[in-house]
Amino acid sequence: MAAVALLAGGSYLSWKTWFQAADPRDQYQIVSVQRGDIEDLVTATGTLQPRDYVDVGAQVSGQLKKIHVEVGSIVQQGDLLAEIDPTVLLANVDASRAGLRNLQANLLVREAALVLARDQHLRQKNLMAADATTVEALRTAENNLRSAEAQLAAQKASIEQTQSTLRASEANLNYARIYAPISGAVVSVTARQGQTLNANQSAPILLRVADLSTMTVQTQVSEADVGRLRVTMPVYFTTLGSQGQRWYGQLRKVEPTPTVTNNVVLYNALFDVPNADQRLMTSMTAQVFFIAAQAQGTLLVPAGAVQTQPRGPRRQGGPAGAASGAAAAASGAPQPATSVPAEPWQAERERRRADMAHMSDEQRRRARESGDPSPRPPPKADAPPAERVAAVRAPDQAAEAVNRGLFTGPTGMPQRGPRQATVRVIDAEGRIEERRVEIGIGNRVQVQVLSGLAEGDEVIAGQRQPAGAASGARGGQGAGQQRSGLQGGGGMPIMPPGGPR
């Protein structure tokens, strides 16, 4: 009896192993279509700076006598910040005032001399009328009158010059008392009390006053992502100590001049955020997320479950290509079409080559002199800056360069419309169906489904690892999860920090 039971058990095990079909749910990672929110983000790192700040400097030289504020002090416009020793400046003012009084006294002397010269000139004219003097005496009187008038004018000019010097000395004396140019907080003090300041060559900086009510986030965006930015697009950021709190704003501008560090080209993108509670401080590091596109309450599937339509065939040359093509054909996988329409620049180049073939030598020479008869393909979006600048210099390729995202206007690149893709759907009985869907917004983790799927449908998101290989591949599990956008075994998407909610 035991032998019969053992034989029956072995027979059932053999039938289950060799004849029963494998359950697809044991081979694939199955994920249900769920409804949620998605964001297509451009991530970057930025630094917070006050939007409005003033570096307060000294306009006169001297010893820094007193500093009335320290870092963190709240000041109002017009408050006294620091004082410079005014001894030398006050002496210059006193000297200018004394010189002015001396010139004003000399002015009275010049005016009296002018009155005397006029009287003598009038007397000589009367004597000449009575023929009681000589012509030489009359001319001498006229010259004396003109000289007195000129000396009086020169004296008045000297007084005006001294008055101007006095005003400058008084201004320098006032500059010895340094006042706050704006209302805000003192964020740094670079000078020390008792330090000697030399303002003859450049104005020494004493401290910085900043208005912390509005902060500017200066973000460095790579050249590969800057084409996706557009002015007024929504953006938010988090800080290290914010515990997940987000600050929102709108992109104000992208500076056209990049900074190059270790051959990495970065562009500064600026946006402002209110800081009424003063929680944001200067030089904080911000993790910035520019929202290129977003949707709420939409159907979502993992990115690994979506197979987008290929842009064109890939040439499979050599034995490896033939082997891969044969393997794909044997597995029944859909093969891409072998003929696709050429790019516009390729068609134009072929047309010009055909025209050149029917031209004479003289016609070919004229065609080459009039322009390049063989257009070149436009550079890619991640091409070096020199190649992208060359694309814009060619008038026939400038528009295409803009359309490809190499250069954008003030509103940035338009968003891509819906696209066609395929997903593999598994029903309750384990049957697998390849279904055409229309997708919209996507990121590295999830993809929005516009049509073709319903909430609750189950899709295949990837191949499940065999049980024996799980322990061996545990070391590279994290990297595989990032590539597939899924957690091993559970099928739940991995969300990046600060990413889609």
PDB file of N, CA, C and O in Angstrom, residues 349-359:
ATOM      1  N   ARG A 349      19.468  66.358 -48.619  1.00  0.00           N
ATOM      2  CA  ARG A 349      20.828  66.085 -49.088  1.00  0.00           C
ATOM      3  C   ARG A 349      20.813  65.149 -50.278  1.00  0.00           C
ATOM      4  O   ARG A 349      21.559  65.348 -51.249  1.00  0.00           O
ATOM      5  N   GLU A 350      19.957  64.112 -50.244  1.00  0.00           N
ATOM      6  CA  GLU A 350      19.876  63.197 -51.389  1.00  0.00           C
ATOM      7  C   GLU A 350      19.370  63.912 -52.642  1.00  0.00           C
ATOM      8  O   GLU A 350      19.831  63.656 -53.758  1.00  0.00           O
ATOM      9  N   ARG A 351      18.403  64.828 -52.430  1.00  0.00           N
ATOM     10  CA  ARG A 351      17.885  65.562 -53.591  1.00  0.00           C
ATOM     11  C   ARG A 351      18.971  66.430 -54.209  1.00  0.00           C
ATOM     12  O   ARG A 351      19.130  66.491 -55.440  1.00  0.00           O
ATOM     13  N   ARG A 352      19.767  67.092 -53.365  1.00  0.00           N
ATOM     14  CA  ARG A 352      20.827  67.947 -53.895  1.00  0.00           C
ATOM     15  C   ARG A 352      21.922  67.121 -54.582  1.00  0.00           C
ATOM     16  O   ARG A 352      22.495  67.552 -55.579  1.00  0.00           O
ATOM     17  N   ARG A 353      22.195  65.973 -54.013  1.00  0.00           N
ATOM     18  CA  ARG A 353      23.204  65.119 -54.669  1.00  0.00           C
ATOM     19  C   ARG A 353      22.726  64.666 -56.043  1.00  0.00           C
ATOM     20  O   ARG A 353      23.515  64.609 -57.000  1.00  0.00           O
ATOM     21  N   ALA A 354      21.429  64.330 -56.142  1.00  0.00           N
ATOM     22  CA  ALA A 354      20.898  63.932 -57.449  1.00  0.00           C
ATOM     23  C   ALA A 354      20.964  65.091 -58.445  1.00  0.00           C
ATOM     24  O   ALA A 354      21.275  64.904 -59.625  1.00  0.00           O
ATOM     25  N   ASP A 355      20.677  66.313 -57.973  1.00  0.00           N
ATOM     26  CA  ASP A 355      20.773  67.474 -58.854  1.00  0.00           C
ATOM     27  C   ASP A 355      22.211  67.726 -59.286  1.00  0.00           C
ATOM     28  O   ASP A 355      22.479  68.077 -60.442  1.00  0.00           O
ATOM     29  N   MET A 356      23.147  67.537 -58.366  1.00  0.00           N
ATOM     30  CA  MET A 356      24.556  67.770 -58.700  1.00  0.00           C
ATOM     31  C   MET A 356      25.052  66.769 -59.735  1.00  0.00           C
ATOM     32  O   MET A 356      25.931  67.072 -60.548  1.00  0.00           O
ATOM     33  N   ALA A 357      24.497  65.547 -59.714  1.00  0.00           N
ATOM     34  CA  ALA A 357      24.952  64.522 -60.654  1.00  0.00           C
ATOM     35  C   ALA A 357      24.615  64.894 -62.104  1.00  0.00           C
ATOM     36  O   ALA A 357      25.299  64.439 -63.039  1.00  0.00           O
ATOM     37  N   HIS A 358      23.583  65.693 -62.328  1.00  0.00           N
ATOM     38  CA  HIS A 358      23.181  66.076 -63.672  1.00  0.00           C
ATOM     39  C   HIS A 358      23.695  67.455 -64.070  1.00  0.00           C
ATOM     40  O   HIS A 358      23.316  67.974 -65.114  1.00  0.00           O
ATOM     41  N   MET A 359      24.562  68.036 -63.265  1.00  0.00           N
ATOM     42  CA  MET A 359      25.097  69.362 -63.568  1.00  0.00           C
ATOM     43  C   MET A 359      26.436  69.243 -64.262  1.00  0.00           C
ATOM     44  O   MET A 359      27.162  68.244 -64.123  1.00  0.00           O
TER      45      MET A 359
END
